[in-house]
PDB file of C-alpha atoms in Angstrom:
ATOM      1  CA  UNK H  26      87.350 177.065 113.556  1.00 49.00           C
ATOM      2  CA  UNK H  27      90.490 176.392 111.529  1.00 46.00           C
ATOM      3  CA  UNK H  28      89.076 173.147 110.105  1.00 45.00           C
ATOM      4  CA  UNK H  29      85.831 174.926 109.212  1.00 46.00           C
ATOM      5  CA  UNK H  30      87.786 177.618 107.390  1.00 45.00           C
ATOM      6  CA  UNK H  31      89.852 175.054 105.515  1.00 44.00           C
ATOM      7  CA  UNK H  32      86.760 173.178 104.349  1.00 45.00           C
ATOM      8  CA  UNK H  33      85.266 176.350 102.923  1.00 46.00           C
ATOM      9  CA  UNK H  34      88.402 177.846 101.443  1.00 43.00           C
ATOM     10  CA  UNK H  35      88.245 176.736  97.811  1.00 40.00           C
ATOM     11  CA  UNK H  36      84.657 177.297  96.864  1.00 42.00           C
ATOM     12  CA  UNK H  37      85.077 178.786  93.294  1.00 37.00           C
ATOM     13  CA  UNK H  38      82.615 179.499  90.385  1.00 36.00           C
ATOM     14  CA  UNK H  39      79.873 176.899  90.921  1.00 36.00           C
ATOM     15  CA  UNK H  40      76.489 177.176  92.497  1.00 34.00           C
ATOM     16  CA  UNK H  41      72.844 176.099  93.301  1.00 31.00           C
ATOM     17  CA  UNK H  42      69.376 174.950  92.131  1.00 31.00           C
ATOM     18  CA  UNK H  43      65.618 175.272  92.146  1.00 32.00           C
ATOM     19  CA  UNK H  44      63.028 173.979  94.630  1.00 35.00           C
ATOM     20  CA  UNK H  45      62.264 170.420  95.655  1.00 35.00           C
ATOM     21  CA  UNK H  46      60.727 168.119  93.043  1.00 38.00           C
ATOM     22  CA  UNK H  47      59.005 164.782  93.265  1.00 39.00           C
ATOM     23  CA  UNK H  48      60.952 161.772  91.984  1.00 42.00           C
ATOM     24  CA  UNK H  49      58.898 161.541  88.792  1.00 48.00           C
ATOM     25  CA  UNK H  50      59.298 165.240  87.947  1.00 72.00           C
ATOM     26  CA  UNK H  51      63.008 165.687  88.611  1.00 79.00           C
ATOM     27  CA  UNK H  52      64.218 168.365  86.179  1.00 83.00           C
ATOM     28  CA  UNK H  53      67.258 168.185  83.987  1.00 90.00           C
ATOM     29  CA  UNK H  54      70.084 170.124  85.602  1.00 87.00           C
ATOM     30  CA  UNK H  55      73.577 171.036  84.525  1.00 88.00           C
ATOM     31  CA  UNK H  56      74.795 169.548  81.225  1.00 94.00           C
ATOM     32  CA  UNK H  57      75.182 165.912  80.234  1.00 97.00           C
ATOM     33  CA  UNK H  58      77.330 164.739  77.310  1.00 98.00           C
ATOM     34  CA  UNK H  59      78.034 161.319  75.829  1.00 98.00           C
ATOM     35  CA  UNK H  60      81.444 160.741  74.231  1.00 98.00           C
ATOM     36  CA  UNK H  61      81.977 157.578  72.169  1.00 97.00           C
ATOM     37  CA  UNK H  62      85.199 155.973  70.975  1.00 95.00           C
ATOM     38  CA  UNK H  63      85.504 152.515  69.395  1.00 95.00           C
ATOM     39  CA  UNK H  64      82.484 151.164  71.251  1.00 95.00           C
ATOM     40  CA  UNK H  65      83.399 152.701  74.611  1.00 97.00           C
ATOM     41  CA  UNK H  66      81.398 155.508  76.206  1.00 98.00           C
ATOM     42  CA  UNK H  67      82.157 158.269  78.671  1.00 98.00           C
ATOM     43  CA  UNK H  68      79.346 160.336  80.162  1.00 98.00           C
ATOM     44  CA  UNK H  69      80.405 163.865  81.084  1.00 98.00           C
ATOM     45  CA  UNK H  70      78.285 165.763  83.603  1.00 97.00           C
ATOM     46  CA  UNK H  71      78.589 169.397  84.674  1.00 95.00           C
ATOM     47  CA  UNK H  72      78.530 169.684  88.456  1.00 92.00           C
ATOM     48  CA  UNK H  73      78.305 172.424  91.047  1.00 88.00           C
ATOM     49  CA  UNK H  74      80.455 172.403  94.150  1.00 89.00           C
ATOM     50  CA  UNK H  75      77.928 173.693  96.710  1.00 83.00           C
ATOM     51  CA  UNK H  76      74.236 173.067  97.057  1.00 78.00           C
ATOM     52  CA  UNK H  77      71.023 172.315  98.891  1.00 78.00           C
ATOM     53  CA  UNK H  78      69.430 169.058 100.033  1.00 81.00           C
ATOM     54  CA  UNK H  79      66.608 169.461  97.521  1.00 78.00           C
ATOM     55  CA  UNK H  80      69.010 169.096  94.598  1.00 77.00           C
ATOM     56  CA  UNK H  81      68.424 165.376  94.960  1.00 82.00           C
ATOM     57  CA  UNK H  82      67.692 162.958  93.487  1.00 84.00           C
ATOM     58  CA  UNK H  83      69.345 163.878  90.213  1.00 90.00           C
ATOM     59  CA  UNK H  84      67.267 163.100  87.167  1.00 90.00           C
ATOM     60  CA  UNK H  85      67.088 159.531  85.886  1.00 92.00           C
ATOM     61  CA  UNK H  86      69.301 159.968  82.820  1.00 95.00           C
ATOM     62  CA  UNK H  87      72.223 160.995  85.034  1.00 96.00           C
ATOM     63  CA  UNK H  88      71.720 158.306  87.677  1.00 95.00           C
ATOM     64  CA  UNK H  89      71.284 155.633  84.994  1.00 96.00           C
ATOM     65  CA  UNK H  90      74.512 156.688  83.281  1.00 97.00           C
ATOM     66  CA  UNK H  91      76.354 156.546  86.593  1.00 97.00           C
ATOM     67  CA  UNK H  92      74.889 153.119  87.358  1.00 97.00           C
ATOM     68  CA  UNK H  93      76.140 151.790  83.996  1.00 97.00           C
ATOM     69  CA  UNK H  94      79.654 153.114  84.495  1.00 98.00           C
ATOM     70  CA  UNK H  95      82.476 150.899  85.708  1.00 96.00           C
ATOM     71  CA  UNK H  96      84.345 153.922  87.098  1.00 97.00           C
ATOM     72  CA  UNK H  97      83.637 157.448  88.366  1.00 98.00           C
ATOM     73  CA  UNK H  98      86.077 160.258  87.597  1.00 98.00           C
ATOM     74  CA  UNK H  99      85.962 163.593  89.456  1.00 98.00           C
ATOM     75  CA  UNK H 100      88.289 166.572  89.754  1.00 97.00           C
ATOM     76  CA  UNK H 101      89.300 165.525  93.273  1.00 96.00           C
ATOM     77  CA  UNK H 102      88.140 162.816  95.630  1.00 96.00           C
ATOM     78  CA  UNK H 103      87.008 165.258  98.315  1.00 93.00           C
ATOM     79  CA  UNK H 104      86.567 162.467 100.836  1.00 92.00           C
ATOM     80  CA  UNK H 105      90.353 162.348 101.157  1.00 91.00           C
ATOM     81  CA  UNK H 106      91.201 165.603 102.914  1.00 92.00           C
ATOM     82  CA  UNK H 107      94.874 165.020 103.750  1.00 96.00           C
ATOM     83  CA  UNK H 108      96.342 165.964 100.319  1.00 97.00           C
ATOM     84  CA  UNK H 109      94.134 169.050 100.270  1.00 96.00           C
ATOM     85  CA  UNK H 110      95.284 170.104 103.740  1.00 97.00           C
ATOM     86  CA  UNK H 111      98.908 169.617 102.755  1.00 98.00           C
ATOM     87  CA  UNK H 112      98.465 171.689  99.591  1.00 98.00           C
ATOM     88  CA  UNK H 113      96.717 174.429 101.559  1.00 97.00           C
ATOM     89  CA  UNK H 114      99.631 174.694 103.951  1.00 97.00           C
ATOM     90  CA  UNK H 115     102.086 174.706 101.057  1.00 98.00           C
ATOM     91  CA  UNK H 116     100.387 177.317  98.870  1.00 98.00           C
ATOM     92  CA  UNK H 117      97.831 179.153 100.986  1.00 98.00           C
ATOM     93  CA  UNK H 118      99.723 180.351 104.070  1.00 98.00           C
ATOM     94  CA  UNK H 119     102.584 182.706 104.785  1.00 98.00           C
ATOM     95  CA  UNK H 120     105.406 181.627 107.111  1.00 96.00           C
ATOM     96  CA  UNK H 121     104.555 182.098 110.772  1.00 93.00           C
ATOM     97  CA  UNK H 122     106.510 185.356 110.983  1.00 95.00           C
ATOM     98  CA  UNK H 123     104.483 186.961 108.162  1.00 97.00           C
ATOM     99  CA  UNK H 124     100.891 188.184 108.077  1.00 97.00           C
ATOM    100  CA  UNK H 125      98.492 189.327 105.398  1.00 98.00           C
ATOM    101  CA  UNK H 126      98.589 192.876 106.773  1.00 97.00           C
ATOM    102  CA  UNK H 127     102.201 193.103 105.610  1.00 97.00           C
ATOM    103  CA  UNK H 128     101.219 192.184 102.045  1.00 98.00           C
ATOM    104  CA  UNK H 129      98.269 194.560 101.531  1.00 98.00           C
ATOM    105  CA  UNK H 130      97.965 198.295 101.096  1.00 98.00           C
ATOM    106  CA  UNK H 131      96.290 200.246 103.886  1.00 98.00           C
ATOM    107  CA  UNK H 132      93.128 200.643 101.792  1.00 98.00           C
ATOM    108  CA  UNK H 133      92.955 196.925 101.007  1.00 98.00           C
ATOM    109  CA  UNK H 134      93.483 195.998 104.638  1.00 98.00           C
ATOM    110  CA  UNK H 135      90.707 198.341 105.787  1.00 98.00           C
ATOM    111  CA  UNK H 136      88.346 196.830 103.233  1.00 98.00           C
ATOM    112  CA  UNK H 137      89.269 193.345 104.396  1.00 98.00           C
ATOM    113  CA  UNK H 138      88.599 194.263 108.031  1.00 98.00           C
ATOM    114  CA  UNK H 139      85.214 195.671 107.056  1.00 98.00           C
ATOM    115  CA  UNK H 140      84.143 192.480 105.278  1.00 98.00           C
ATOM    116  CA  UNK H 141      85.531 190.239 108.010  1.00 98.00           C
ATOM    117  CA  UNK H 142      83.350 192.136 110.472  1.00 98.00           C
ATOM    118  CA  UNK H 143      80.284 191.250 108.395  1.00 96.00           C
ATOM    119  CA  UNK H 144      81.021 187.588 109.067  1.00 97.00           C
ATOM    120  CA  UNK H 145      82.106 188.105 112.693  1.00 97.00           C
ATOM    121  CA  UNK H 146      85.457 186.627 111.680  1.00 97.00           C
ATOM    122  CA  UNK H 147      88.424 187.937 113.706  1.00 97.00           C
ATOM    123  CA  UNK H 148      91.465 189.048 111.745  1.00 97.00           C
ATOM    124  CA  UNK H 149      93.571 186.632 113.784  1.00 96.00           C
ATOM    125  CA  UNK H 150      91.769 183.707 112.150  1.00 97.00           C
ATOM    126  CA  UNK H 151      93.046 184.646 108.698  1.00 98.00           C
ATOM    127  CA  UNK H 152      96.224 186.584 109.531  1.00 97.00           C
ATOM    128  CA  UNK H 153      98.642 184.083 107.997  1.00 98.00           C
ATOM    129  CA  UNK H 154      96.490 183.259 104.942  1.00 98.00           C
ATOM    130  CA  UNK H 155      97.456 184.590 101.542  1.00 98.00           C
ATOM    131  CA  UNK H 156      95.002 186.985  99.832  1.00 98.00           C
ATOM    132  CA  UNK H 157      93.724 184.433  97.297  1.00 98.00           C
ATOM    133  CA  UNK H 158      92.823 182.020 100.078  1.00 98.00           C
ATOM    134  CA  UNK H 159      91.074 184.710 102.122  1.00 98.00           C
ATOM    135  CA  UNK H 160      89.056 185.748  99.070  1.00 98.00           C
ATOM    136  CA  UNK H 161      87.909 182.171  98.429  1.00 97.00           C
ATOM    137  CA  UNK H 162      87.147 181.634 102.109  1.00 97.00           C
ATOM    138  CA  UNK H 163      84.925 184.712 102.232  1.00 97.00           C
ATOM    139  CA  UNK H 164      83.147 183.754  99.010  1.00 96.00           C
ATOM    140  CA  UNK H 165      82.416 180.386 100.600  1.00 92.00           C
ATOM    141  CA  UNK H 166      81.172 181.958 103.818  1.00 95.00           C
ATOM    142  CA  UNK H 167      78.968 184.288 101.786  1.00 95.00           C
ATOM    143  CA  UNK H 168      77.322 181.310 100.076  1.00 93.00           C
ATOM    144  CA  UNK H 169      76.971 179.446 103.368  1.00 92.00           C
ATOM    145  CA  UNK H 170      75.323 182.489 104.908  1.00 93.00           C
ATOM    146  CA  UNK H 171      72.648 182.247 102.222  1.00 90.00           C
ATOM    147  CA  UNK H 172      72.039 178.550 102.841  1.00 87.00           C
ATOM    148  CA  UNK H 173      74.283 176.862 100.301  1.00 86.00           C
ATOM    149  CA  UNK H 174      76.663 174.222 101.622  1.00 84.00           C
ATOM    150  CA  UNK H 175      79.649 172.437 100.117  1.00 86.00           C
ATOM    151  CA  UNK H 176      78.438 169.266 101.835  1.00 86.00           C
ATOM    152  CA  UNK H 177      75.449 169.279  99.458  1.00 83.00           C
ATOM    153  CA  UNK H 178      77.593 169.725  96.346  1.00 86.00           C
ATOM    154  CA  UNK H 179      77.131 167.275  93.483  1.00 91.00           C
ATOM    155  CA  UNK H 180      80.519 165.620  94.005  1.00 93.00           C
ATOM    156  CA  UNK H 181      79.463 164.319  97.410  1.00 93.00           C
ATOM    157  CA  UNK H 182      76.371 162.752  95.853  1.00 93.00           C
ATOM    158  CA  UNK H 183      78.343 161.155  93.013  1.00 96.00           C
ATOM    159  CA  UNK H 184      81.002 159.821  95.379  1.00 97.00           C
ATOM    160  CA  UNK H 185      78.368 158.400  97.721  1.00 95.00           C
ATOM    161  CA  UNK H 186      76.701 156.607  94.795  1.00 96.00           C
ATOM    162  CA  UNK H 187      80.039 155.261  93.601  1.00 97.00           C
ATOM    163  CA  UNK H 188      80.690 153.907  97.088  1.00 96.00           C
ATOM    164  CA  UNK H 189      77.252 152.265  97.208  1.00 96.00           C
ATOM    165  CA  UNK H 190      77.848 150.720  93.793  1.00 97.00           C
ATOM    166  CA  UNK H 191      81.432 149.712  94.672  1.00 97.00           C
ATOM    167  CA  UNK H 192      82.939 151.669  91.806  1.00 97.00           C
ATOM    168  CA  UNK H 193      86.577 152.800  91.727  1.00 97.00           C
ATOM    169  CA  UNK H 194      87.128 156.569  91.708  1.00 97.00           C
ATOM    170  CA  UNK H 195      89.695 158.343  89.557  1.00 97.00           C
ATOM    171  CA  UNK H 196      90.965 161.847  90.307  1.00 97.00           C
ATOM    172  CA  UNK H 197      91.470 163.942  87.174  1.00 97.00           C
ATOM    173  CA  UNK H 198      93.711 166.364  89.068  1.00 97.00           C
ATOM    174  CA  UNK H 199      95.517 166.723  92.384  1.00 97.00           C
ATOM    175  CA  UNK H 200      94.993 169.187  95.197  1.00 97.00           C
ATOM    176  CA  UNK H 201      98.608 170.244  94.804  1.00 98.00           C
ATOM    177  CA  UNK H 202      98.032 171.141  91.153  1.00 97.00           C
ATOM    178  CA  UNK H 203      94.772 172.991  91.786  1.00 97.00           C
ATOM    179  CA  UNK H 204      96.052 175.129  94.637  1.00 98.00           C
ATOM    180  CA  UNK H 205      99.375 175.815  92.964  1.00 98.00           C
ATOM    181  CA  UNK H 206      97.436 177.657  90.257  1.00 98.00           C
ATOM    182  CA  UNK H 207      96.123 180.167  92.796  1.00 98.00           C
ATOM    183  CA  UNK H 208      99.589 180.669  94.207  1.00 97.00           C
ATOM    184  CA  UNK H 209     100.889 181.343  90.687  1.00 97.00           C
ATOM    185  CA  UNK H 210      99.422 184.838  90.981  1.00 98.00           C
ATOM    186  CA  UNK H 211     101.946 187.508  91.933  1.00 98.00           C
ATOM    187  CA  UNK H 212     101.566 189.430  95.184  1.00 97.00           C
ATOM    188  CA  UNK H 213      99.921 192.444  93.459  1.00 98.00           C
ATOM    189  CA  UNK H 214      97.611 190.132  91.510  1.00 98.00           C
ATOM    190  CA  UNK H 215      96.564 188.371  94.701  1.00 98.00           C
ATOM    191  CA  UNK H 216      95.799 191.698  96.352  1.00 98.00           C
ATOM    192  CA  UNK H 217      93.692 192.807  93.391  1.00 98.00           C
ATOM    193  CA  UNK H 218      91.936 189.412  93.294  1.00 98.00           C
ATOM    194  CA  UNK H 219      91.075 189.888  96.958  1.00 98.00           C
ATOM    195  CA  UNK H 220      89.889 193.472  96.485  1.00 98.00           C
ATOM    196  CA  UNK H 221      87.654 192.588  93.544  1.00 98.00           C
ATOM    197  CA  UNK H 222      85.983 189.774  95.445  1.00 98.00           C
ATOM    198  CA  UNK H 223      85.606 191.841  98.626  1.00 98.00           C
ATOM    199  CA  UNK H 224      83.901 194.559  96.579  1.00 98.00           C
ATOM    200  CA  UNK H 225      81.512 192.080  94.994  1.00 98.00           C
ATOM    201  CA  UNK H 226      80.637 190.611  98.383  1.00 98.00           C
ATOM    202  CA  UNK H 227      79.943 194.100  99.723  1.00 98.00           C
ATOM    203  CA  UNK H 228      77.849 195.298  96.779  1.00 97.00           C
ATOM    204  CA  UNK H 229      75.965 192.014  96.388  1.00 96.00           C
ATOM    205  CA  UNK H 230      77.276 191.161  92.927  1.00 96.00           C
ATOM    206  CA  UNK H 231      78.913 187.949  94.137  1.00 95.00           C
ATOM    207  CA  UNK H 232      75.542 186.571  95.188  1.00 93.00           C
ATOM    208  CA  UNK H 233      73.800 188.034  92.135  1.00 91.00           C
ATOM    209  CA  UNK H 234      76.243 186.276  89.794  1.00 92.00           C
ATOM    210  CA  UNK H 235      75.771 183.041  91.712  1.00 83.00           C
ATOM    211  CA  UNK H 236      72.004 183.228  91.428  1.00 79.00           C
ATOM    212  CA  UNK H 237      72.198 183.787  87.688  1.00 86.00           C
ATOM    213  CA  UNK H 238      74.322 180.670  87.340  1.00 85.00           C
ATOM    214  CA  UNK H 239      71.991 178.784  89.690  1.00 76.00           C
ATOM    215  CA  UNK H 240      69.060 179.398  87.405  1.00 78.00           C
ATOM    216  CA  UNK H 241      71.013 178.361  84.320  1.00 84.00           C
ATOM    217  CA  UNK H 242      72.280 175.160  86.002  1.00 81.00           C
ATOM    218  CA  UNK H 243      68.909 174.245  87.493  1.00 79.00           C
ATOM    219  CA  UNK H 244      67.181 174.484  84.096  1.00 83.00           C
ATOM    220  CA  UNK H 245      70.006 172.913  82.041  1.00 86.00           C
ATOM    221  CA  UNK H 246      70.261 176.171  80.101  1.00 89.00           C
ATOM    222  CA  UNK H 247      73.580 175.703  78.323  1.00 87.00           C
ATOM    223  CA  UNK H 248      73.349 178.874  76.198  1.00 90.00           C
ATOM    224  CA  UNK H 249      72.750 180.900  79.349  1.00 90.00           C
ATOM    225  CA  UNK H 250      75.805 179.349  81.013  1.00 88.00           C
ATOM    226  CA  UNK H 251      77.889 180.263  77.955  1.00 87.00           C
ATOM    227  CA  UNK H 252      76.506 183.808  78.024  1.00 90.00           C
ATOM    228  CA  UNK H 253      77.258 184.229  81.715  1.00 89.00           C
ATOM    229  CA  UNK H 254      80.819 183.014  81.214  1.00 86.00           C
ATOM    230  CA  UNK H 255      81.340 185.373  78.270  1.00 85.00           C
ATOM    231  CA  UNK H 256      79.974 188.229  80.344  1.00 87.00           C
ATOM    232  CA  UNK H 257      82.349 187.430  83.198  1.00 85.00           C
ATOM    233  CA  UNK H 258      85.361 187.147  80.902  1.00 82.00           C
ATOM    234  CA  UNK H 259      84.518 190.408  79.133  1.00 84.00           C
ATOM    235  CA  UNK H 260      85.013 192.329  82.387  1.00 87.00           C
ATOM    236  CA  UNK H 261      88.801 191.925  82.048  1.00 86.00           C
ATOM    237  CA  UNK H 262      89.384 192.000  85.787  1.00 95.00           C
ATOM    238  CA  UNK H 263      92.238 190.229  87.549  1.00 96.00           C
ATOM    239  CA  UNK H 264      89.696 187.665  88.774  1.00 96.00           C
ATOM    240  CA  UNK H 265      88.188 186.970  85.347  1.00 94.00           C
ATOM    241  CA  UNK H 266      91.583 186.788  83.647  1.00 95.00           C
ATOM    242  CA  UNK H 267      92.816 184.350  86.291  1.00 96.00           C
ATOM    243  CA  UNK H 268      89.715 182.180  85.909  1.00 94.00           C
ATOM    244  CA  UNK H 269      90.168 182.049  82.144  1.00 93.00           C
ATOM    245  CA  UNK H 270      93.943 181.636  82.071  1.00 94.00           C
ATOM    246  CA  UNK H 271      94.532 179.309  85.008  1.00 95.00           C
ATOM    247  CA  UNK H 272      91.286 177.675  86.084  1.00 94.00           C
ATOM    248  CA  UNK H 273      89.986 176.952  82.582  1.00 95.00           C
ATOM    249  CA  UNK H 274      92.674 177.223  79.880  1.00 96.00           C
ATOM    250  CA  UNK H 275      95.285 175.306  81.886  1.00 96.00           C
ATOM    251  CA  UNK H 276      92.956 172.696  83.327  1.00 97.00           C
ATOM    252  CA  UNK H 277      90.551 171.868  80.493  1.00 98.00           C
ATOM    253  CA  UNK H 278      93.145 170.266  78.178  1.00 97.00           C
ATOM    254  CA  UNK H 279      94.409 168.106  81.050  1.00 96.00           C
ATOM    255  CA  UNK H 280      90.864 166.968  81.812  1.00 98.00           C
ATOM    256  CA  UNK H 281      90.260 166.177  78.147  1.00 98.00           C
ATOM    257  CA  UNK H 282      93.399 164.028  78.029  1.00 98.00           C
ATOM    258  CA  UNK H 283      92.327 162.107  81.150  1.00 97.00           C
ATOM    259  CA  UNK H 284      88.900 161.476  79.589  1.00 98.00           C
ATOM    260  CA  UNK H 285      90.625 160.187  76.443  1.00 97.00           C
ATOM    261  CA  UNK H 286      92.445 157.656  78.594  1.00 97.00           C
ATOM    262  CA  UNK H 287      89.169 156.576  80.203  1.00 97.00           C
ATOM    263  CA  UNK H 288      87.593 156.082  76.773  1.00 96.00           C
ATOM    264  CA  UNK H 289      90.398 153.721  75.866  1.00 94.00           C
ATOM    265  CA  UNK H 290      90.313 151.805  79.163  1.00 94.00           C
ATOM    266  CA  UNK H 291      86.663 151.483  80.224  1.00 94.00           C
ATOM    267  CA  UNK H 292      83.596 150.324  78.341  1.00 96.00           C
ATOM    268  CA  UNK H 293      81.486 152.897  80.223  1.00 98.00           C
ATOM    269  CA  UNK H 294      82.762 155.641  82.506  1.00 98.00           C
ATOM    270  CA  UNK H 295      81.145 158.631  84.209  1.00 98.00           C
ATOM    271  CA  UNK H 296      82.958 161.942  84.638  1.00 98.00           C
ATOM    272  CA  UNK H 297      81.753 164.796  86.857  1.00 98.00           C
ATOM    273  CA  UNK H 298      83.518 168.176  86.588  1.00 97.00           C
ATOM    274  CA  UNK H 299      82.551 171.752  87.364  1.00 94.00           C
ATOM    275  CA  UNK H 300      79.976 173.121  84.942  1.00 93.00           C
ATOM    276  CA  UNK H 301      82.150 175.921  83.592  1.00 92.00           C
ATOM    277  CA  UNK H 302      84.704 173.394  82.345  1.00 96.00           C
ATOM    278  CA  UNK H 303      82.102 172.310  79.782  1.00 95.00           C
ATOM    279  CA  UNK H 304      81.222 175.776  78.493  1.00 91.00           C
ATOM    280  CA  UNK H 305      82.503 177.771  75.580  1.00 88.00           C
ATOM    281  CA  UNK H 306      84.953 177.216  72.741  1.00 90.00           C
ATOM    282  CA  UNK H 307      87.649 176.030  75.146  1.00 94.00           C
ATOM    283  CA  UNK H 308      85.395 173.690  77.090  1.00 96.00           C
ATOM    284  CA  UNK H 309      86.176 169.994  77.494  1.00 98.00           C
ATOM    285  CA  UNK H 310      83.444 168.783  75.063  1.00 97.00           C
ATOM    286  CA  UNK H 311      84.763 171.080  72.323  1.00 97.00           C
ATOM    287  CA  UNK H 312      88.346 169.976  72.932  1.00 98.00           C
ATOM    288  CA  UNK H 313      87.351 166.309  72.677  1.00 98.00           C
ATOM    289  CA  UNK H 314      85.387 166.983  69.505  1.00 98.00           C
ATOM    290  CA  UNK H 315      88.430 168.719  68.027  1.00 97.00           C
ATOM    291  CA  UNK H 316      90.498 165.645  68.849  1.00 97.00           C
ATOM    292  CA  UNK H 317      88.188 163.497  66.718  1.00 96.00           C
ATOM    293  CA  UNK H 318      85.821 162.008  69.294  1.00 97.00           C
ATOM    294  CA  UNK H 319      82.067 161.699  68.768  1.00 97.00           C
ATOM    295  CA  UNK H 320      80.561 164.086  71.311  1.00 98.00           C
ATOM    296  CA  UNK H 321      76.785 164.309  71.768  1.00 98.00           C
ATOM    297  CA  UNK H 322      75.085 166.761  74.112  1.00 96.00           C
ATOM    298  CA  UNK H 323      72.201 164.882  75.703  1.00 96.00           C
ATOM    299  CA  UNK H 324      70.951 168.087  77.328  1.00 92.00           C
TER     300      UNK H 324
END
C-alpha cells in the first residue's frame, strides 16, 4: 500500500483526453512548439501526467519530431524511482514521533477523515505524511477512481519511445528540487492547501477542473488552456498562489535555461513538459522568445 501511495503522491495540474481514434485520424493534442537557434532545433511539447490507453498513438507531427531528435528532455525520468523516494522521505514525512493530527486544527482533521473514508483509506496510512503530500495523494486517488492513471501519462510514452530509439534522456529538474518546493510552504499554508483541495474533492470541483483541462488538451485548444489558468490564478487561494509562485514562476525560467543549453548542444532535441508550463505570459515559449530565440507554435 505504501508503494502505491508513493506512486500517486505527486499528481499535480495535468490531465486527460478524448476517445480512441484510428491511426490516420489521430487528433492534435496539447501544444507543440519549434524553437530554432543557429540551425539547431528544439521541439517543445506540452504533456499531461496521467491518462488513458486511448491517448495513443500521438499524432504524427509529434512522433516524427521525437524520431528526429538526438535527445529527449523531460522534467524527471520517472523510470528512476529512487531519487523520488528519497526526496519524498526528506520533504513529505514528519519524524516518526509526529503525526498529521498534531499539525491540523480539529476542523481540518475532521474534514480529512471524512475524505479519507470516501477512499477507504485508513488514517494510519497517511498519519506521518505532511498536509501537502496528503492533498496530492488524494487528488491522485480521485483521478484514479475516475479511470485516469499515471502509468498512461505522456511521459511514459515518450520515455518508452526514447528507449526504443536508443536516445539519451535529460532531466530538466530533480526530484529533490520539485518536492522541496512543496515543503517550502509554511505549516499554516500546508493546512490551507490541504483544506482547499479536500473541499474541491468533496464538492466535485477538482474533477470538474480536470475535465475542462482535458477537453482543452485533447483538442489542442491553447487559448482555452490560457483561460483556464487565468481563471485558476484569479481565485487567489493558497493553492493557486502556490502553483503560480512555486510551480510555475520558479520552475519555468530554469526549464527555459535548460532548453537554451540543448539548442546549443544538439542539432535536434525534443522536450516534453507539463502543459501549464507552456501557457501564459510567463510560460517557457514566451520566456525563450524574450531571450531572442525564434519560437513558432506549430499547434
